[in-house]
Each structure stands twice: as structure tokens, then as C-alpha cells.
PDB file of C-alpha atoms in Angstrom:
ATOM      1  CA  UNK N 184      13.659  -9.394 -19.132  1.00  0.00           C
ATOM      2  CA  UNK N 185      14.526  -7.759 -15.722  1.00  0.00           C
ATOM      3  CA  UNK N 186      13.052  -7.451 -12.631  1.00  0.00           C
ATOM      4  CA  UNK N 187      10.952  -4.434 -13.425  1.00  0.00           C
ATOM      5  CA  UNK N 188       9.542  -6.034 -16.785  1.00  0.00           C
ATOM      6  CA  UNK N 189       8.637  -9.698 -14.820  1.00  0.00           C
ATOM      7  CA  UNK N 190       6.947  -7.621 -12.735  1.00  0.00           C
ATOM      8  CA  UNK N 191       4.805  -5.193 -14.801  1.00  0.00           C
ATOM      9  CA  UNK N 192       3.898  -8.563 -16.838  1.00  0.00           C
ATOM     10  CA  UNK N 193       2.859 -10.748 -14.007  1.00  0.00           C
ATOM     11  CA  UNK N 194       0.546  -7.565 -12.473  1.00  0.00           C
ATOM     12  CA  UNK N 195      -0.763  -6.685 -15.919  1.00  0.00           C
ATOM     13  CA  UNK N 196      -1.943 -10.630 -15.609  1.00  0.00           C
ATOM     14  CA  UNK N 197      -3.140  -9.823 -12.266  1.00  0.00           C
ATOM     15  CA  UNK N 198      -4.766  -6.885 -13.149  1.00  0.00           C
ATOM     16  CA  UNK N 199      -7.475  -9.121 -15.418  1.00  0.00           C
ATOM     17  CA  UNK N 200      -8.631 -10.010 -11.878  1.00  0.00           C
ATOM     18  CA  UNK N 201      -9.857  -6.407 -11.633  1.00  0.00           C
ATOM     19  CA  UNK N 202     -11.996  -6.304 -14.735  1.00  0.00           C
ATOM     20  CA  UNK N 203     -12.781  -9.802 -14.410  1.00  0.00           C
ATOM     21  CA  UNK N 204     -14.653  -9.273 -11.170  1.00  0.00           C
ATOM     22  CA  UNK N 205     -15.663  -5.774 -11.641  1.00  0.00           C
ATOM     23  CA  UNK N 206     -19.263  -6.426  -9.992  1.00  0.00           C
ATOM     24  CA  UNK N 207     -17.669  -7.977  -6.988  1.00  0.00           C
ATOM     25  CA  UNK N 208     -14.867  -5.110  -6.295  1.00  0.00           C
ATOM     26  CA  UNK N 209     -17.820  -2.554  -6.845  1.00  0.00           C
ATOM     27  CA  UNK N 210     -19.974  -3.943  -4.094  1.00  0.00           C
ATOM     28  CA  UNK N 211     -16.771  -4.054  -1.782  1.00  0.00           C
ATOM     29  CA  UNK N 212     -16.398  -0.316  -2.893  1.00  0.00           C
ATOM     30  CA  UNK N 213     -20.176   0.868  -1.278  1.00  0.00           C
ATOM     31  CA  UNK N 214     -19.151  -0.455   1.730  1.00  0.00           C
ATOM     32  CA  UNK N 215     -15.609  -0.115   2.127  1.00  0.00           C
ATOM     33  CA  UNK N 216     -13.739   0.608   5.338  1.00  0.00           C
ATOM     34  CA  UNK N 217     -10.165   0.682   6.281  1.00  0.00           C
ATOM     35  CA  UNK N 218      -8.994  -1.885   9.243  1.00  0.00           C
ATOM     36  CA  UNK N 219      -9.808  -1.162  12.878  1.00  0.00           C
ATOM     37  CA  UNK N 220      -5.883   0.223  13.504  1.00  0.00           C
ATOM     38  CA  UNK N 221      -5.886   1.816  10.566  1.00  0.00           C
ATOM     39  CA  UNK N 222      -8.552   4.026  11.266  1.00  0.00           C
ATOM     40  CA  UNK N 223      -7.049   3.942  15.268  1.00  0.00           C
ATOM     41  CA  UNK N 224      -3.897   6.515  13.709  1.00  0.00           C
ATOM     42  CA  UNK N 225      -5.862   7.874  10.720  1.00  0.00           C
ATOM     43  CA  UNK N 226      -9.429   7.818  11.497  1.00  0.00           C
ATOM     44  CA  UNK N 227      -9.563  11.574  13.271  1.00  0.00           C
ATOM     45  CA  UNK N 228      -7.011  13.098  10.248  1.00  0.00           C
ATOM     46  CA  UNK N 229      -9.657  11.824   7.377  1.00  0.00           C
ATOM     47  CA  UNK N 230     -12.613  13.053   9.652  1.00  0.00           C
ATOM     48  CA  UNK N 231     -10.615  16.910   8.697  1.00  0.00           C
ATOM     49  CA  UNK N 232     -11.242  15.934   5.035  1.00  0.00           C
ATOM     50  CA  UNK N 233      -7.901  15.812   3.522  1.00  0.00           C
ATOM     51  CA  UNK N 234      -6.709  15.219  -0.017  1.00  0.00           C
ATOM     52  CA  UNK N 235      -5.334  12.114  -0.508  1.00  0.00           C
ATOM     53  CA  UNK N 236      -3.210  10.603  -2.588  1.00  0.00           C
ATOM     54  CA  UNK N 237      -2.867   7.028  -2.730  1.00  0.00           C
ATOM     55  CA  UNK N 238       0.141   5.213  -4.453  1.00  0.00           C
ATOM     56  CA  UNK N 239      -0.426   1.696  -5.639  1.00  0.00           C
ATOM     57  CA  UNK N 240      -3.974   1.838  -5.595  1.00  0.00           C
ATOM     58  CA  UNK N 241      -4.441  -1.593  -6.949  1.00  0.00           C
ATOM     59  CA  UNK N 242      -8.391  -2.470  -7.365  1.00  0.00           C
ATOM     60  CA  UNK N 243      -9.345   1.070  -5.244  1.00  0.00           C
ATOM     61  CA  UNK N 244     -11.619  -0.271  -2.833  1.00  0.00           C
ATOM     62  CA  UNK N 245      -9.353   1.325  -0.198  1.00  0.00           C
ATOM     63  CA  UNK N 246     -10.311   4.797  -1.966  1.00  0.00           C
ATOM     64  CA  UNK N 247     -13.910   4.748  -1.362  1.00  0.00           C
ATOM     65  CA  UNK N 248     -12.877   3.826   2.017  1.00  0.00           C
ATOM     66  CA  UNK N 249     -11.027   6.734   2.767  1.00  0.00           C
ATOM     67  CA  UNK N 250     -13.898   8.605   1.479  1.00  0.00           C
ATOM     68  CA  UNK N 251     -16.344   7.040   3.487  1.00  0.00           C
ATOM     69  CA  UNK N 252     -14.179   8.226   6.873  1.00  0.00           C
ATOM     70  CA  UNK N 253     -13.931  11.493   5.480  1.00  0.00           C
ATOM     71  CA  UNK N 254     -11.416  12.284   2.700  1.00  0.00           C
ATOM     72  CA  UNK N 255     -12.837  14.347   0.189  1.00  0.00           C
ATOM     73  CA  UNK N 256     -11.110  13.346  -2.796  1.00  0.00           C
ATOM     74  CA  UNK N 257      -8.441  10.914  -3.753  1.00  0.00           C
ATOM     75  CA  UNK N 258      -5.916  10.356  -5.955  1.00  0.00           C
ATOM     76  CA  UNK N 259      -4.877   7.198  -6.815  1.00  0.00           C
ATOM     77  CA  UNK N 260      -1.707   5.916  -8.743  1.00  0.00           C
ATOM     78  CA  UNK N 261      -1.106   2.446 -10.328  1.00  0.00           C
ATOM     79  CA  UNK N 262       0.861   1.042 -12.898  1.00  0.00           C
ATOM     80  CA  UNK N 263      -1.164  -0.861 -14.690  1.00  0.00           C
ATOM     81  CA  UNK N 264      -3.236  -0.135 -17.466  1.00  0.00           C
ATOM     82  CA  UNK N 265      -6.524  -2.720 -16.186  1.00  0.00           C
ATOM     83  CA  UNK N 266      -5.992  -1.434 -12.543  1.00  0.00           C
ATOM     84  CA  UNK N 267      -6.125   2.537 -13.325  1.00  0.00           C
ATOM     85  CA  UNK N 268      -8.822   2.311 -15.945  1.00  0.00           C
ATOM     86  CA  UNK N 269     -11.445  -0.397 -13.958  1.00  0.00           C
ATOM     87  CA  UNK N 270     -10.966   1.582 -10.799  1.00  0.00           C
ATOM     88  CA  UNK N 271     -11.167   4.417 -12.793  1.00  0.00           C
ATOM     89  CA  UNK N 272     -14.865   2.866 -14.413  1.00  0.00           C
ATOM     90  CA  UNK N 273     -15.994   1.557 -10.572  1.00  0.00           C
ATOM     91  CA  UNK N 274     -15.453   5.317  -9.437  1.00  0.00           C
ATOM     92  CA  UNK N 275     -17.429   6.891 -11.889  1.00  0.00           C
ATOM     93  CA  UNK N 276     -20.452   4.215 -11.083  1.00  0.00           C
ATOM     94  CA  UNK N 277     -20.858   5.492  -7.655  1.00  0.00           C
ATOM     95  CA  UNK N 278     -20.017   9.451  -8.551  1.00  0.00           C
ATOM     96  CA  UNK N 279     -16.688   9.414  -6.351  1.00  0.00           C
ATOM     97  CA  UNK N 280     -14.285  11.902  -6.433  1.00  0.00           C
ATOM     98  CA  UNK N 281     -11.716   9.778  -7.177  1.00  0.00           C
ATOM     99  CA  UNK N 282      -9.391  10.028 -10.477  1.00  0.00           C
ATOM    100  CA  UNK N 283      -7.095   7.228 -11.189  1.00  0.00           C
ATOM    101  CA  UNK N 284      -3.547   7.869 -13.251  1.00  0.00           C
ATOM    102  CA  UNK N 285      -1.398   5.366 -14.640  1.00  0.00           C
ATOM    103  CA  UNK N 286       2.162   6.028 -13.453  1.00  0.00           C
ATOM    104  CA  UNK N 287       5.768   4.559 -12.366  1.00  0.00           C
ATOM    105  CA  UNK N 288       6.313   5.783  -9.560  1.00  0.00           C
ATOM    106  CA  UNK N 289       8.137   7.214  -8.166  1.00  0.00           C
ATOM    107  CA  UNK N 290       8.420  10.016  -8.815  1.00  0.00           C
ATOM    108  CA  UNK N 291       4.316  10.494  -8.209  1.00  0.00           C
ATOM    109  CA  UNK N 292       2.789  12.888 -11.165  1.00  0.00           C
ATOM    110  CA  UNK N 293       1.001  15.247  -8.609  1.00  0.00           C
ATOM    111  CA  UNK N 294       2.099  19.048  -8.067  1.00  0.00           C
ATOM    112  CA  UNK N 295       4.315  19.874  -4.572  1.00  0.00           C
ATOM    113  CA  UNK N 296       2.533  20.382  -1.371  1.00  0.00           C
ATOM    114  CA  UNK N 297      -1.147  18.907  -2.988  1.00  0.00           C
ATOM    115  CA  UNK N 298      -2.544  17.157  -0.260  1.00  0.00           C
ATOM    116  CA  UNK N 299      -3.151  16.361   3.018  1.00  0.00           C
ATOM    117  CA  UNK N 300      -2.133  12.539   2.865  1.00  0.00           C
ATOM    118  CA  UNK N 301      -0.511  10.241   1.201  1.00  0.00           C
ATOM    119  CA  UNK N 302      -1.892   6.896   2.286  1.00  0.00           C
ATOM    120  CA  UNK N 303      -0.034   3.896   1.532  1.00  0.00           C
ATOM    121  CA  UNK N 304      -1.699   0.334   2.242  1.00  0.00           C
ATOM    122  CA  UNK N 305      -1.840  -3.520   1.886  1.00  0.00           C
ATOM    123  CA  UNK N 306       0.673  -3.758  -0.047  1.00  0.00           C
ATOM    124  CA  UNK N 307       2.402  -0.641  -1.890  1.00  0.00           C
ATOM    125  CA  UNK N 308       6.351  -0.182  -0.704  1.00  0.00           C
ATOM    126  CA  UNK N 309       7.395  -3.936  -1.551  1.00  0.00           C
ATOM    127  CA  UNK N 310       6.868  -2.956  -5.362  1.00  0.00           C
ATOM    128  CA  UNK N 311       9.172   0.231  -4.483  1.00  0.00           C
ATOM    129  CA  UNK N 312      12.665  -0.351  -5.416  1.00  0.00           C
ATOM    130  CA  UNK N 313      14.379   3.115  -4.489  1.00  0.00           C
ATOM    131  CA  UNK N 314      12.840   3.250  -1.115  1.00  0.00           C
ATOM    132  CA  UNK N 315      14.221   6.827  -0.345  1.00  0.00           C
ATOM    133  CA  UNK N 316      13.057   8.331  -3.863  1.00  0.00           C
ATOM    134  CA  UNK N 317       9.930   7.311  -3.188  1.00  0.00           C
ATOM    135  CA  UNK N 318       9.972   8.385   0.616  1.00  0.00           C
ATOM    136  CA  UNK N 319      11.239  11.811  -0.737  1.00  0.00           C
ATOM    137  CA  UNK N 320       8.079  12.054  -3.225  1.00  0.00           C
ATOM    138  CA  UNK N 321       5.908  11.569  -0.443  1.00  0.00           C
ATOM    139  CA  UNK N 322       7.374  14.595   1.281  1.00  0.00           C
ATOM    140  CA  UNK N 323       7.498  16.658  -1.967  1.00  0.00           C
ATOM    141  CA  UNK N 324       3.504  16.055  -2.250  1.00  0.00           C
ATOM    142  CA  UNK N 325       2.470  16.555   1.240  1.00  0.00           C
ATOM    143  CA  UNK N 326       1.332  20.354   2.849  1.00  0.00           C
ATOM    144  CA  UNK N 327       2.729  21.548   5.585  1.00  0.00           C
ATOM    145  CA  UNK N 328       1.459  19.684   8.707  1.00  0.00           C
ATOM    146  CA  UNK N 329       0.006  16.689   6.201  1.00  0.00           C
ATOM    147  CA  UNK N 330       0.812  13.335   7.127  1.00  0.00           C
ATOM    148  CA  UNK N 331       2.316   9.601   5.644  1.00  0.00           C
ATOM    149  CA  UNK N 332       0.184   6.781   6.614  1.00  0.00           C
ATOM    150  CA  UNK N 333       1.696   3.517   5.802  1.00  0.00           C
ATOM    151  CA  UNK N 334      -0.056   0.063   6.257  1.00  0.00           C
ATOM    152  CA  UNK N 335       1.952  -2.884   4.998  1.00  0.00           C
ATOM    153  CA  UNK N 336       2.857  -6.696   5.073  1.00  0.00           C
ATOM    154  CA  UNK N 337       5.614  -7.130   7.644  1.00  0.00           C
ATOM    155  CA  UNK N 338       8.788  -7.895   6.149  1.00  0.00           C
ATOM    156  CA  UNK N 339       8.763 -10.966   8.137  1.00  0.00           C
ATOM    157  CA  UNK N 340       6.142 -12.393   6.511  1.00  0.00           C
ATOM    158  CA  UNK N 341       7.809 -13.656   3.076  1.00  0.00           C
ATOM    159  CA  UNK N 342       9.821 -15.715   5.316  1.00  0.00           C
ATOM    160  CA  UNK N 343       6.935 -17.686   6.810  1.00  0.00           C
ATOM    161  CA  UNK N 344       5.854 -21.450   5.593  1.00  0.00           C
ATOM    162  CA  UNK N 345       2.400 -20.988   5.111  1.00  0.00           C
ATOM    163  CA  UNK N 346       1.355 -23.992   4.120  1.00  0.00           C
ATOM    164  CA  UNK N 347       3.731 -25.724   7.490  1.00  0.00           C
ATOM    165  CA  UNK N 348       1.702 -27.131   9.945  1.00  0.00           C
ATOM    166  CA  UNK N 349       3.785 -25.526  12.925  1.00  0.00           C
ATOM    167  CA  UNK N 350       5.069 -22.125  12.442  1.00  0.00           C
ATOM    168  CA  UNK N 351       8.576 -22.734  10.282  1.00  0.00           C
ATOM    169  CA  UNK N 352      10.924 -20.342   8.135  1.00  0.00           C
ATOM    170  CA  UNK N 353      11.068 -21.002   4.613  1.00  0.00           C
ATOM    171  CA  UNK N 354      15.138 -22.091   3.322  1.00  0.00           C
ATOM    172  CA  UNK N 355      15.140 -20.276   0.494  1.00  0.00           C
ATOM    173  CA  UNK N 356      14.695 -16.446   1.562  1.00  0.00           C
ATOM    174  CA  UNK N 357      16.332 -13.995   4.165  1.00  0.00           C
ATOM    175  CA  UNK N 358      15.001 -10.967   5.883  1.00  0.00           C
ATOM    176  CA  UNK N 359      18.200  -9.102   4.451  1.00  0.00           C
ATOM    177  CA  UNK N 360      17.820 -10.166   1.014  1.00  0.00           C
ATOM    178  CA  UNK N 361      17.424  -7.598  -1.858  1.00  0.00           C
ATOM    179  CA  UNK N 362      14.271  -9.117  -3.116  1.00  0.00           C
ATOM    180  CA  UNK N 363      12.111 -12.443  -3.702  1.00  0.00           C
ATOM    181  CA  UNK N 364       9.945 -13.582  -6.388  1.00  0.00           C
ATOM    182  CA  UNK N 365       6.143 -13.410  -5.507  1.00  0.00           C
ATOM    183  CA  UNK N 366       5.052 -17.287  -5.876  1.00  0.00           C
ATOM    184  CA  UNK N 367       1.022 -16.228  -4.564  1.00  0.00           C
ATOM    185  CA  UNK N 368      -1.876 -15.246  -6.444  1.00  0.00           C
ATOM    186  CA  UNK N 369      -2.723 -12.583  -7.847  1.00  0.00           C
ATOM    187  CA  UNK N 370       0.727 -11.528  -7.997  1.00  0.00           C
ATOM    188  CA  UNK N 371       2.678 -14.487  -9.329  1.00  0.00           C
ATOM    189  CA  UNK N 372       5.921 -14.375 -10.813  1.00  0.00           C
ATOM    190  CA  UNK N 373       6.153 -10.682  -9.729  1.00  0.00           C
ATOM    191  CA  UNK N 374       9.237  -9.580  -7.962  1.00  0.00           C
ATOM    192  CA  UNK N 375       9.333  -7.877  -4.618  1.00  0.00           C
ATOM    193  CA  UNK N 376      11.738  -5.680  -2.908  1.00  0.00           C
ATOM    194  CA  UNK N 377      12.424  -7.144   0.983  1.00  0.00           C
ATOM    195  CA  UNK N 378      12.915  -3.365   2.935  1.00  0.00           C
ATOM    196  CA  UNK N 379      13.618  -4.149   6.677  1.00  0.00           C
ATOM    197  CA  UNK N 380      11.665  -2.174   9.515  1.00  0.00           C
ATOM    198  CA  UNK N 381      14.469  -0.107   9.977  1.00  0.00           C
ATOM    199  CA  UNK N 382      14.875   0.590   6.170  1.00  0.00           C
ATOM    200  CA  UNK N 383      11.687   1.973   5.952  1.00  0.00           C
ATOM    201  CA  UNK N 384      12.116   4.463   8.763  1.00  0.00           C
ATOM    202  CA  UNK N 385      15.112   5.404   7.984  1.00  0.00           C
ATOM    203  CA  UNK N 386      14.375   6.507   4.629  1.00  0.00           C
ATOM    204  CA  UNK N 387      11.012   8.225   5.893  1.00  0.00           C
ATOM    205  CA  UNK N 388      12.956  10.146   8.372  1.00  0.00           C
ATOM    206  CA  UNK N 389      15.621  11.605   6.026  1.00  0.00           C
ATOM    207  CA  UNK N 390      13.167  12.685   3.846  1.00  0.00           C
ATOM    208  CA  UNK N 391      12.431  15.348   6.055  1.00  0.00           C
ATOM    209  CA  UNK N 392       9.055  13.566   7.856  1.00  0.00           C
ATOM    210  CA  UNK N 393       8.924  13.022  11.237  1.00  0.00           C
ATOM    211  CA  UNK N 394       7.772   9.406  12.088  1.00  0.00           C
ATOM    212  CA  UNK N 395       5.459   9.500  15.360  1.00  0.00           C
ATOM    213  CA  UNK N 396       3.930   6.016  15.745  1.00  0.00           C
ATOM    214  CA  UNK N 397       5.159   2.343  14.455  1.00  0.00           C
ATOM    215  CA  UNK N 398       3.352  -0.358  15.318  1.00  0.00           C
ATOM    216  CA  UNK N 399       3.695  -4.135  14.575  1.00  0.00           C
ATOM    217  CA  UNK N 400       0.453  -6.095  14.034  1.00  0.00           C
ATOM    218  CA  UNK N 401       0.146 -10.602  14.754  1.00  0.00           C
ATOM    219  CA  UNK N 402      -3.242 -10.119  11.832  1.00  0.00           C
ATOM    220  CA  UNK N 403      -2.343 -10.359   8.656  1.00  0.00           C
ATOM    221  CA  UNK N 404      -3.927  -7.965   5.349  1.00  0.00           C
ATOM    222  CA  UNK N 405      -4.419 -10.357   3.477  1.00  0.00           C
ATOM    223  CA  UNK N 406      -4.840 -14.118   3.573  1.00  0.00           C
ATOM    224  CA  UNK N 407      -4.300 -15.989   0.744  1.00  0.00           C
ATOM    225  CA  UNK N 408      -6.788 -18.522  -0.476  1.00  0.00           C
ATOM    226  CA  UNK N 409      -8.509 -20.849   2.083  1.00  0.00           C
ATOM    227  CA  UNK N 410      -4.845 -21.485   4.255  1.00  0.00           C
ATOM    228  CA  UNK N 411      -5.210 -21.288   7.756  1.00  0.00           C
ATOM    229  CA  UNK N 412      -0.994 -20.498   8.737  1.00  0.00           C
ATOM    230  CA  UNK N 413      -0.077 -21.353  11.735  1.00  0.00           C
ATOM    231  CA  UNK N 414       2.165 -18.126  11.260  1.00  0.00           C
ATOM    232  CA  UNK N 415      -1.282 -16.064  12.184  1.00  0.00           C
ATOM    233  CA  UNK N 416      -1.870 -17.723  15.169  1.00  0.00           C
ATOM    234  CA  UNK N 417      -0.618 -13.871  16.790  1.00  0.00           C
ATOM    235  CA  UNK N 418       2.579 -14.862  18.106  1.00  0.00           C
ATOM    236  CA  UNK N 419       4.218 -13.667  14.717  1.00  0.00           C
ATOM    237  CA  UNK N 420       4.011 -10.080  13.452  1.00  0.00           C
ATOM    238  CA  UNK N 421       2.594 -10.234  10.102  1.00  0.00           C
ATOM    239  CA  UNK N 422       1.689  -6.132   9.301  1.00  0.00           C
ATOM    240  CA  UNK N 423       2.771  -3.112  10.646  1.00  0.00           C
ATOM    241  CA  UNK N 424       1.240   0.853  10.776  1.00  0.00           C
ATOM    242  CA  UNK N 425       3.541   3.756   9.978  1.00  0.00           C
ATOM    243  CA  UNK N 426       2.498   7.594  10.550  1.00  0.00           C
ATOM    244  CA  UNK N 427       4.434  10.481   9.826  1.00  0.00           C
ATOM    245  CA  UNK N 428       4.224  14.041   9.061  1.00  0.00           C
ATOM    246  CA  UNK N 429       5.827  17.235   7.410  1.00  0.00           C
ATOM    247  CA  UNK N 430       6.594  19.548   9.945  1.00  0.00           C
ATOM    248  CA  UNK N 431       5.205  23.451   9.389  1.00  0.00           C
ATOM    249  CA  UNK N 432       7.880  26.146   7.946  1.00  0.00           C
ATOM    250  CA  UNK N 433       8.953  28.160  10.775  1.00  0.00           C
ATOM    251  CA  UNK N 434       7.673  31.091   9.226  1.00  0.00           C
ATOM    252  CA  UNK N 435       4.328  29.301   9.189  1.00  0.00           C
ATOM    253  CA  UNK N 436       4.513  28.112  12.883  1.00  0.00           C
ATOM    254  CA  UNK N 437       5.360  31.667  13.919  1.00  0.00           C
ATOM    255  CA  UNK N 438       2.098  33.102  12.199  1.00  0.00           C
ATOM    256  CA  UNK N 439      -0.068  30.780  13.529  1.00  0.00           C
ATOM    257  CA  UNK N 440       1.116  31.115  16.758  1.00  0.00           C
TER     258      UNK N 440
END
């Protein structure tokens, strides 16, 4: 088994979480909302109500999110099999125009120059393993002028102890390692790719996208069960925010202007 197959098996696993706890991820859904600095670099460009695309959508709850500051439809791509078709079931509860496809990706399964955004959070480009393909899909998809919103774990973070009582570096991974083997919940077993900060800019940028804001966050997306890391205490970065767009053709600029 490779790394691709331990790591569709240990999220098909996870995925049982989804249907498992449909109830719970559809009351998150009504309410959903996207993080304070998320909305701080993409809160005015979903108030224009974009198309969205969202890769790794996981359990959705970040769609209805995006609908509820504005988008006004999404797309959302998964893997796995539980993941596409409960989000898919949660979705059609609450009549959102969201439609869910199962897919490797990339490359992402959407027409060129569909939508407005491609919206990438908690959690998406560590399960990438050809970080420019995928950068270069996201510039396929986008319109002219649409944008590449990025909200992810720091690549720091794998390295933390979080179960130390003073902030320590785990021995057994690097920050310029290839990859690591998930040892959390839901995800265990699974294995992630370790991209650098400068990795992921550099394949955003020679994509063809111009990267206009990256910022480092101390809070963490996600916290895993009740651990209280002294890696979180916001001396550490533990996420970061990523926007980009795809410039206007020049024959475009020149009309408009």
C-alpha cells in the first residue's frame, strides 16, 4: 500500500465521523461562519457573490459559511465517498446551493475560468502532493480578476509537542521533510505532505496568480481533543492566510478602462 492508498483508507475511516454525526455537523451548518481573519481578506469579495469552489471540502460546514457572507453557490470537492455524499445530504436539508463531487484532485473536474474563488481552508494543501499542479488548477478555474484564498495549518505546527508541558519540538519530524504520518484523530494513519511557507508561494506565483497578502496566525484551526498546548500560548505561529488573484487579460483591462 502507498502513501496515497494509507491515506484514502484512514479518511474513508474518518469520513464515518461525517455520517455518524450528521445532526451535529447540520446544526454547525445553519450557523456557520468563517474565522474573524478569514473574513478580514475575504469577507468584502463574498459580499460581490462569487462562485466558489472549494477543494477538500471535508464535512462542508465551511460551505454554508461562505454562503452565509455572500457566495451564491459553491462547489465543493472531496475524495471520499461518506464526505461528498453526507455533505451532499446536509445541503439538500437546508435548500443550499451547494453540489458536492467526489474527485482526486488535482486536477479539479470544473470547466476553465468558472468562478470567482477558489477557497481553500483548515486543512486542504497538506493532502496535496504536486503542490504546483494543484496551484496551476486553481488558476485554470478562476475568471479573470477572481481570487485564491488559502487558510491552513502552519507548517510549523506538525513539529510541535502538544501534549509537552513547555513548548518543545517533536525528534522525529523536520520542517523540510517530504511528509509525516498523521498520528491525530480524525485523520489517523493518514499521510501528509510538509510544503514550507515559501513552497506554497512559490508555486502560487508561477502559476500565473499574483499573491497580495500572507499572514501568519499564533491561533490555531483546530484543536484537537481537550489539550491545552503550550504551543498556542501565541508566541508560536500555528495558521497562516494566503490571497491571491488572476490578473485581467490586457485586452480586458484596456476595455474596461
Amino acid at each position: 500500500m502507498d502513501d496515497h492508498d494509507r491515506t484514502r483508507e484512514a479518511w474513508s475511516r474518518a469520513g464515518e465521523k461525517y455520517v455518524r454525526e450528521h445532526a451535529e455537523f447540520l446544526e454547525q451548518a445553519r450557523t456557520a461562519t468563517l474565522f474573524a481573519h478569514e473574513l478580514d481578506l475575504v469577507g468584502s469579495l463574498l459580499a460581490q457573490g462569487p462562485e466558489v469552489l472549494h477543494p477538500m471540502s471535508g464535512n462542508g460546514v465551511d460551505d454554508h459559511a461562505l454562503l452565509h457572507a455572500g457566495a451564491v453557490r459553491v462547489t465543493g470537492l472531496d475524495y471520499d465517498e461518506k464526505a461528498v455524499t453526507s455533505a451532499q445530504e446536509r445541503a439538500d436539508t437546508l435548500h443550499a446551493p451547494i453540489r458536492y463531487l467526489r474527485a482526486d484532485v488535482p486536477p479539479f473536474p470544473v470547466p476553465d475560468g468558472s468562478v470567482d474563488l477558489v477557497y481553500t481552508g483548515k486543512g486542504a494543501v497538506v493532502w496535496v502532493a504536486d503542490l504546483d499542479a494543484w496551484a496551476a488548477e486553481a488558476a485554470r478555474v478562476l475568471r479573470p480578476g477572481g481570487h485564491l484564498f488559502v487558510h491552513e495549518a502552519h507548517p510549523m505546527v506538525p513539529l510541535y509537542d502538544l501534549e509537552a508541558a513547555a513548548t518543545r519540538l517533536r525528534d522525529d519530524r523536520g520542517y523540510f521533510a517530504a511528509s509525516h504520518v498523521n498520528d491525530t484523530f480524525p485523520a489517523h494513519g493518514a499521510v501528509e505532505w510538509q510544503h514550507p511557507l515559501g513552497e506554497v508561494v512559490t508555486a502560487v506565483a508561477a502559476a500565473g496568480l499574483t499573491v497580495t497578502v500572507l499572514r501568519e496566525h499564533p491561533e490555531p484551526f483546530w484543536r484537537p481533543g481537550d489539550v491545552e498546548a503550550a504551543a498556542w500560548d501565541g508566541r508560536l505561529p500555528n495558521s497562516y492566510s494566503l490571497l491571491a488573484y488572476r490578473r485581467p487579460s490586457s485586452g480586458a483591462a484596456e476595455s474596461g478602462g
